[in-house]
Coordinates of C-alpha atoms and ligand atoms in Angstrom, one line a residue:
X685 CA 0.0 0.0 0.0
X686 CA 2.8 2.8 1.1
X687 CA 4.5 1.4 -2.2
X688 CA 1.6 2.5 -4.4
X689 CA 1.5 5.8 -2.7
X690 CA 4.9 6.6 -3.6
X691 CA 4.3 5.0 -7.1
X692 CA 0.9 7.0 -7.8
X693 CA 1.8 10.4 -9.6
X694 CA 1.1 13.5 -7.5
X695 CA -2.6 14.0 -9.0
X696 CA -3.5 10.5 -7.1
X697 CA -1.4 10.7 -3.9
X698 CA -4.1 13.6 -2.8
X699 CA -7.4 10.9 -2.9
X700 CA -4.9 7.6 -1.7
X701 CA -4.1 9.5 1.1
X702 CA -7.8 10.9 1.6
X703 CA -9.5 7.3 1.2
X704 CA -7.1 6.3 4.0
X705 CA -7.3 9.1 6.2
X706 CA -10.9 9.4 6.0
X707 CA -11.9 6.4 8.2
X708 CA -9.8 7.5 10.6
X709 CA -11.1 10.7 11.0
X710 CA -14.9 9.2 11.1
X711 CA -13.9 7.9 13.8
X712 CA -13.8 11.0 15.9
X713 CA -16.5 13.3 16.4
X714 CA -17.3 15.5 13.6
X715 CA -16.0 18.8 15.0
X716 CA -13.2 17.2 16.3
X717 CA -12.3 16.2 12.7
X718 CA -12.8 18.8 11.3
X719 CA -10.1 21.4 13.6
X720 CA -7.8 18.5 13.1
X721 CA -7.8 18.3 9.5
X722 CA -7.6 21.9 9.1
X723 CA -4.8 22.5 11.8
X724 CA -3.0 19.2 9.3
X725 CA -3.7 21.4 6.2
X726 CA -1.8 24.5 7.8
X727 CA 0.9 22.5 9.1
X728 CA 1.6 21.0 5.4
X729 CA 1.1 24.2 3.7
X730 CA 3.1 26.0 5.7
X731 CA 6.2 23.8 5.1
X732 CA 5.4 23.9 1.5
X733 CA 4.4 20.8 1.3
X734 CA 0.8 21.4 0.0
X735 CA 1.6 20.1 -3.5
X736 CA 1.2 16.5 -1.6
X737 CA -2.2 17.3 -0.5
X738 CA -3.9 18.7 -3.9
X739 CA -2.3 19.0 -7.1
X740 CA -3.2 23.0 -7.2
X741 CA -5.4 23.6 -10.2
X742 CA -5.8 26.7 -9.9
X743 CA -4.7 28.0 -13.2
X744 CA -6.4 25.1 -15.0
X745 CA -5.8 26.0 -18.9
X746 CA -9.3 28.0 -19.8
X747 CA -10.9 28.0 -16.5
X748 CA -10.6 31.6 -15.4
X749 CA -14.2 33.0 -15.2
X750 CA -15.2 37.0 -14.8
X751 CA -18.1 37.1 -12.3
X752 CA -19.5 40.5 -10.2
X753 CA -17.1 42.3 -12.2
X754 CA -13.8 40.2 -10.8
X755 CA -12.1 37.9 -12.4
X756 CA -11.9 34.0 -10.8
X757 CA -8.8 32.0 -12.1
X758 CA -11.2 29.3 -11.6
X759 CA -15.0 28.5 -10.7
X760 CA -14.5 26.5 -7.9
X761 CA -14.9 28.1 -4.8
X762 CA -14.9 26.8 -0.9
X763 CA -18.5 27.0 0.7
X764 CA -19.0 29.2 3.6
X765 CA -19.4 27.4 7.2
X766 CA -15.8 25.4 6.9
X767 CA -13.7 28.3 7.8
X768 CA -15.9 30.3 9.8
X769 CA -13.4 32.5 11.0
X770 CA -10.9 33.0 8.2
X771 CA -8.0 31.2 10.0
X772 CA -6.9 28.7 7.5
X773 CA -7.8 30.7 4.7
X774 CA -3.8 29.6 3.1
X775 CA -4.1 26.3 3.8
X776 CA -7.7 25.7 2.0
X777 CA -6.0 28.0 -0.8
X778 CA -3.5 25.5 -1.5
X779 CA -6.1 23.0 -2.4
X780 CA -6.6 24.7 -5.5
X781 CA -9.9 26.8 -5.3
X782 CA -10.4 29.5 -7.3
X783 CA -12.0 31.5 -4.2
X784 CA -12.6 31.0 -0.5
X785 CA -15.9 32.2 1.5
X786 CA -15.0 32.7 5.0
X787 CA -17.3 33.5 7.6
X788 CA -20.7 33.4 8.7
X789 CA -19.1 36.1 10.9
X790 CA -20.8 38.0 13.7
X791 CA -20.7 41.4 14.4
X792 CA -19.9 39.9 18.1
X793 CA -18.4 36.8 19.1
X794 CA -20.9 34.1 20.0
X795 CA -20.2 29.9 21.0
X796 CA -23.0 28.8 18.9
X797 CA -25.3 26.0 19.9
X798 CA -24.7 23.3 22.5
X799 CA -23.1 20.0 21.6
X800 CA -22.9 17.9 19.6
X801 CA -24.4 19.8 17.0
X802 CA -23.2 18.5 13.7
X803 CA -24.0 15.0 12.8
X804 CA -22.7 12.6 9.5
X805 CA -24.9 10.1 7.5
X806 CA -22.3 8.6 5.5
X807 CA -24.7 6.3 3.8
X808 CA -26.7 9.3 2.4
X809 CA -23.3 11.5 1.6
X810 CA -24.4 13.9 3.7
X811 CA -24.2 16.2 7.2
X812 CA -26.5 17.9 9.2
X813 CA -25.0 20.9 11.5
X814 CA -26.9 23.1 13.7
X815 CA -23.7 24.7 14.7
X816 CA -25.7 28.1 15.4
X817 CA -23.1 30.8 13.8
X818 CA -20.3 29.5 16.4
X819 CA -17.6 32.4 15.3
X820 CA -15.2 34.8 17.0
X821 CA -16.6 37.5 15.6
X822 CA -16.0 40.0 13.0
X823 CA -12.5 41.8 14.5
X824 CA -11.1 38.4 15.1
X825 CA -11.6 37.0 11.7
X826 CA -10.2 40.2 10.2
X827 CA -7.0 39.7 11.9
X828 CA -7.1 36.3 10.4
X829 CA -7.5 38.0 7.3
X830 CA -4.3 40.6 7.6
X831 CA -2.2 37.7 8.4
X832 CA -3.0 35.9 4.9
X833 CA -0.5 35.4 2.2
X834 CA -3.2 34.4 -0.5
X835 CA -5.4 37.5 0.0
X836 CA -1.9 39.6 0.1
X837 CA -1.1 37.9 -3.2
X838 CA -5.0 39.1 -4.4
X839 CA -6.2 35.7 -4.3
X840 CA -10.2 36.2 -4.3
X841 CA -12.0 36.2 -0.8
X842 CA -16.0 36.1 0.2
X843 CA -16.4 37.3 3.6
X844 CA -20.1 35.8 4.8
X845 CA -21.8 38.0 6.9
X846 CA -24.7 37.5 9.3
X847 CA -26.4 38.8 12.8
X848 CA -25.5 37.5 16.1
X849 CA -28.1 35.2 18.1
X850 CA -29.2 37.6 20.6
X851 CA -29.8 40.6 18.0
X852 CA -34.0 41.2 17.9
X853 CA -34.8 40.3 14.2
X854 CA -36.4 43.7 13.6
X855 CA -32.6 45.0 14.4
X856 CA -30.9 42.3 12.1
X857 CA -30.2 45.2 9.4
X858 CA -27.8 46.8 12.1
X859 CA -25.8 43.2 12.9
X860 CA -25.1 42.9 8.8
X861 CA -24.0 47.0 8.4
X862 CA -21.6 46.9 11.1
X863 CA -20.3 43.7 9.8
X864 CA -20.1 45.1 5.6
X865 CA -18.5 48.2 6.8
X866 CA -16.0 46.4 9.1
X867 CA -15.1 44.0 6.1
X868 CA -15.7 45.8 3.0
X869 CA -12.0 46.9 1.8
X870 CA -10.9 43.5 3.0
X871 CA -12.9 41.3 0.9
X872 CA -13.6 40.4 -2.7
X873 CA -17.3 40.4 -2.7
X874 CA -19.4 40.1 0.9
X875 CA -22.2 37.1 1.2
X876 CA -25.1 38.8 3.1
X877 CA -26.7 35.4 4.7
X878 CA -30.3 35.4 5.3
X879 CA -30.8 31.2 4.6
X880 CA -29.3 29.8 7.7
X881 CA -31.6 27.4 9.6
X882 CA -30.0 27.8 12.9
X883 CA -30.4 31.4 13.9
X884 CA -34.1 31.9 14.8
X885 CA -35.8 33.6 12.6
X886 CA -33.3 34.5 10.1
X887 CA -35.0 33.2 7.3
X888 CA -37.8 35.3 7.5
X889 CA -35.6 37.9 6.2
X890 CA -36.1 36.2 2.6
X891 CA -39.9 37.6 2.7
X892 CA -40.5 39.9 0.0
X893 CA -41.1 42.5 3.0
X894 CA -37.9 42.1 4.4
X895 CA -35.4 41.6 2.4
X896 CA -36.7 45.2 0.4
X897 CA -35.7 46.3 3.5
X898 CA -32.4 45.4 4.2
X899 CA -31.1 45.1 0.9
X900 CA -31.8 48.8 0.4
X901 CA -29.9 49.6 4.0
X902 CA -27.1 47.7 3.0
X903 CA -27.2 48.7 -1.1
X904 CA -26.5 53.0 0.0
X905 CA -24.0 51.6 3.0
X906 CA -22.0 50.3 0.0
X907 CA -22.9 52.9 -2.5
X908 CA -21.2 55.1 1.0
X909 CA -18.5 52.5 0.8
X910 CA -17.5 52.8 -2.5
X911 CA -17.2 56.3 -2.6
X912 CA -15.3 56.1 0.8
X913 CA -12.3 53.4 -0.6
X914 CA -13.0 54.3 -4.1
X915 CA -13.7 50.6 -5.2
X916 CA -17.4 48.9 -5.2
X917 CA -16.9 45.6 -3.3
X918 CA -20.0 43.4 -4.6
X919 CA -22.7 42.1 -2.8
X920 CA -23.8 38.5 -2.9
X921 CA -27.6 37.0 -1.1
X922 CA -27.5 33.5 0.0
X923 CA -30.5 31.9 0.0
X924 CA -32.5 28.7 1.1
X925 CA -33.3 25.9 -0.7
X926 CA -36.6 25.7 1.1
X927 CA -38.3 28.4 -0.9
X928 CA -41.6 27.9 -3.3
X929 CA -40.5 28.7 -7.1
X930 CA -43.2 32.2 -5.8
X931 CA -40.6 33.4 -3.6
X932 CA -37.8 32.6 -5.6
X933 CA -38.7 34.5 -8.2
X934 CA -40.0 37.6 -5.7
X935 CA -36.5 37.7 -4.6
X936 CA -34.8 37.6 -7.9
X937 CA -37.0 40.7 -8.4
X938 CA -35.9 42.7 -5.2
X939 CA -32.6 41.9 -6.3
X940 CA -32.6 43.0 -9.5
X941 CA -34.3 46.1 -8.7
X942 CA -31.7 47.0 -6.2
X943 CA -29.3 45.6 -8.2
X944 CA -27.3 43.5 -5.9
X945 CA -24.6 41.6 -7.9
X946 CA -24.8 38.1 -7.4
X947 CA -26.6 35.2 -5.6
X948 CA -25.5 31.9 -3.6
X949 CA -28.0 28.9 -3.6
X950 CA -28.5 27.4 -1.7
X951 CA -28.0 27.5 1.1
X952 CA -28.7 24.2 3.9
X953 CA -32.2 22.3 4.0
X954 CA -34.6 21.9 6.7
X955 CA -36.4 19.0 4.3
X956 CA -35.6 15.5 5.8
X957 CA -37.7 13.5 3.2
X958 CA -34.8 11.5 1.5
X959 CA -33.0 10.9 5.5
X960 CA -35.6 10.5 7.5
X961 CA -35.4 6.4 8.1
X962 CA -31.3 7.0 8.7
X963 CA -29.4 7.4 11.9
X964 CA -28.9 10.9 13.1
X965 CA -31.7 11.7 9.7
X966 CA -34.4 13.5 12.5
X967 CA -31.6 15.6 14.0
X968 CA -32.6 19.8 13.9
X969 CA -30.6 21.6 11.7
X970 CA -29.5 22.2 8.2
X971 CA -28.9 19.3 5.5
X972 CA -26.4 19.6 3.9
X973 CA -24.4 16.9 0.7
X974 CA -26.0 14.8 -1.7
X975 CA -29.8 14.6 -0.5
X976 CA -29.7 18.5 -1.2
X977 CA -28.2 18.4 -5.2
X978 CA -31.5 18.3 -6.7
X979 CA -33.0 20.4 -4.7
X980 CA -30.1 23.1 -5.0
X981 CA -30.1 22.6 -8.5
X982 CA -33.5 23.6 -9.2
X983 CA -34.0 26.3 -7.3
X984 CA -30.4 28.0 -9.4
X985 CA -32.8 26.9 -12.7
X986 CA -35.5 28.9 -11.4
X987 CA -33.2 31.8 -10.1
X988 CA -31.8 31.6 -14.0
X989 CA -35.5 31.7 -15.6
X990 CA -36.3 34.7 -13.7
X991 CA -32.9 36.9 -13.4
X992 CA -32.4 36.4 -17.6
X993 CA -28.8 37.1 -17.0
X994 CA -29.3 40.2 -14.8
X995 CA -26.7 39.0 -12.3
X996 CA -24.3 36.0 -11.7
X997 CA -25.5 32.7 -9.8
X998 CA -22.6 30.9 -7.4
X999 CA -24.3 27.2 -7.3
X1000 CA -24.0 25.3 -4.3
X1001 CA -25.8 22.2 -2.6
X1002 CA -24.7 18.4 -2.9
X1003 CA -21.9 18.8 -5.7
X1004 CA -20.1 15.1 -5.0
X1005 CA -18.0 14.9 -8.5
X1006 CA -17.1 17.0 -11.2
X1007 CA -20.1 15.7 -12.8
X1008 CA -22.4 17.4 -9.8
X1009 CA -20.3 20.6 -10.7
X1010 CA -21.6 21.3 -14.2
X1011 CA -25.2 20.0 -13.7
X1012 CA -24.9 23.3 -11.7
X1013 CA -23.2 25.6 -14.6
X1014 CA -25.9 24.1 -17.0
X1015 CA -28.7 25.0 -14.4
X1016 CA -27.2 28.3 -15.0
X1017 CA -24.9 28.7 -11.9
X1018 CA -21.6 31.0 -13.3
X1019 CA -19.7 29.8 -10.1
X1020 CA -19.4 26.7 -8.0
X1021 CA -18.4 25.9 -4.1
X1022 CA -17.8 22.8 -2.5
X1023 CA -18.8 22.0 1.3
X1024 CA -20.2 18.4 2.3
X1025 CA -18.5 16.9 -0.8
X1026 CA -14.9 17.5 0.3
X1027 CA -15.9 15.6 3.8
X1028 CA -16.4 12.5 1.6
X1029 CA -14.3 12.9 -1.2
X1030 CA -11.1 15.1 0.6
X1031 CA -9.1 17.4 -1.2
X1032 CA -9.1 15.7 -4.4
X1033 CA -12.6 16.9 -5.5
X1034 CA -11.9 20.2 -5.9
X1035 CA -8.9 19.3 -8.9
X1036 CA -12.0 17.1 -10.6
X1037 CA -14.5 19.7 -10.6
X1038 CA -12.1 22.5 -11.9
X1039 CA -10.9 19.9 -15.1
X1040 CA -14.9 19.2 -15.5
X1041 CA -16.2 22.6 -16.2
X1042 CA -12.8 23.4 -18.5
X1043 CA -13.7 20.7 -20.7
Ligands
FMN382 C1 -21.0 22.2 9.0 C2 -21.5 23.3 8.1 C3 -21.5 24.6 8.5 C4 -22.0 25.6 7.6 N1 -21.9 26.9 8.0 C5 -22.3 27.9 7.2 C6 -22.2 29.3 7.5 O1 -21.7 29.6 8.5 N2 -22.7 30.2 6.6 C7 -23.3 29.8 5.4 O2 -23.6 30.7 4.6 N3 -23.4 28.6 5.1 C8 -22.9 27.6 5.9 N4 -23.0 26.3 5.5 C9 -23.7 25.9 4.3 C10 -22.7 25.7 3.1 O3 -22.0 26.9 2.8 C11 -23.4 25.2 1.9 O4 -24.3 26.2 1.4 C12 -24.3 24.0 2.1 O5 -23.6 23.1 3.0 C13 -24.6 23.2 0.8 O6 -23.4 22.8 0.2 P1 -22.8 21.3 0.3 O7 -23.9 20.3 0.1 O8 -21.7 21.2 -0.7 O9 -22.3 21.2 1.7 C14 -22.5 25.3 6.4 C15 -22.6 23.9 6.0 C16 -22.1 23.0 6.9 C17 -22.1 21.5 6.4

């Protein structure tokens, strides 16, 4: 076995090592897991050693892709969630992604929900978390920020915005300006997140009503911004998969009106249908993985029917192979990101799905 390792060429050393790390770390706990394997990926990159883990496909012949007016060397991007406070931003970088969401971040720090709180279904391909916006909050994460060499090197960052716990919904609008202005010369584009299921309440900030609301607040806060630091940072909505093709389409009107520039779906699912008879299938929270793809996938097709081009869609939800990547580009996503499917499938995903959508 270590004799085919050191035979395979340095594409398949990433997935050999993966398929026999993986069982290893299903046997911790899931968060546990998940700060080891991050803390691993640091260590490696930081001896320069990263080329062992992925084989960097970042400049993938024909892959770059110009999106909210910036150009992406690639269209594979890192899901927000995994790297909620931007401090292994260089280490997921050297996997090869074309851009890296960090965040949800909080205006203030917060712990998040009680334990356990994230939960796999391996036989389904899938998570469920109801990790509740656990974060350091917004000044922590931007020193994570400072201290990265792929943003000083203009590598692309999302920074994923939301409101803490504790903030009274009718006040979220204040939680997400004090977070844009705080990030807004430090990131690439900003997600505003109103699709998590763990925050009460948040979701009802997708109602027509709303969203006007907030999206206007936060549209003349940039406008401010902009004129401030003399560069317009875009603005991205994330959104849940759990909407009625009626409210999908009512929010690709707000946000053409107000002309936000792109849109993330989807987000997490509360729908349990296709886990229900699995361990852990009942457990509160957000679904995330393969139950979610087709789900994901149509709500980006009835995003693309009623936004006509208007504005760029980043597809997310269940992508598992490069295969899962472009049923989202022909849905009509322009962008990609990768969560749940780099749990099962480790680093080596993100190479497959960049080679899928240059072919
Ligand atoms: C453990 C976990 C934590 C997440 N945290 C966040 C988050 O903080 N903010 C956010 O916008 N999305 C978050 N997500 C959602 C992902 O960004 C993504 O939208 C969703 O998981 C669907 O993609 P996937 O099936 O590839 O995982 C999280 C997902 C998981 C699995």
């Amino acid at each position: 076995m270590v004799n085919a390792i050191i035979a395979a060429p340095l594409s398949d050393c990433a997935f050999v090592h993966y398929s026999l790390l993986r069982p290893l770390l299903f046997a911790l706990d899931p968060e546990r897991a998940h700060a080891l394997t991050l803390d691993a990926l640091d260590r490696t990159n930081a001896l320069g050693l990263a080329g062992l883990i992925a084989d960097r496909p970042r400049s993938e012949k024909g892959s770059t892709v110009r999106a909210m007016g910036l150009e992406f060397p690639n269209p594979v991007g890192l899901a927000a969630g995994m790297d909620k406070n931007g401090a292994h931003i260089d280490g997921l970088a050297a996997l090869g992604f074309g851009f890296i969401e960090i965040g949800t971040t909080t205006p203030r720090p917060q712990p998040g929900n009680p334990k356990p709180r994230m939960f796999r279904l391996p036989h389904a391909q899938a998570l469920i978390n109801r990790l509740g916006f656990n974060n350091e909050g917004v000044d922590a994460l931007l020193g994570n920020v400072g201290r990265s060499r792929f943003v000083r090197e203009g590598g692309m960052l999302g920074i994923n915005i939301g409101k803490n716990f504790d903030t009274p919904i009718e006040r979220a609008a204040d939680d997400y300006l004090a977070c844009l202005r705080k990030v807004y010369d430090k990131a690439s584009y900003v997600t505003v997140n109103i699709s998590s299921p763990n925050t009460a309440n948040l979701r009802e900030l997708q109602s027509a009503a709303a969203l006007g609301g907030l999206i206007r607040a936060l549209k003349s806060e940039q406008q401010r911004l902009a004129d401030t630091h003399g560069r317009l940072v875009p603005l991205a909505v994330k959104i849940a998969p759990d909407l009625t093709q009626e409210q999908v389409e009512a929010i690709a009107r707000l946000l053409v009106e107000y002309e936000i520039e792109a849109v993330i779906a989807t987000n997490t699912t509360i729908a349990r249908d296709a886990v229900s008879a699995l361990p852990h299938g009942n457990e509160t929270g957000g679904l995330s993985g393969a139950p979610l793809r087709p789900r994901s996938t149509q709500v980006i097709r009835w995003l693309a029917a009623a936004l006509e081009g208007a504005l760029p869609i980043i597809g997310v939800g269940g992508i598992g192979s490069g295969a899962d990547a472009r049923e989202k580009i022909e849905a009509g996503a322009a962008l990609v990101q990768l969560y749940t499917g780099l749990v099962y499938r480790g680093p080596d995903l993100v190479g497959e799905c960049v080679r899928a959508l240059a072919a």
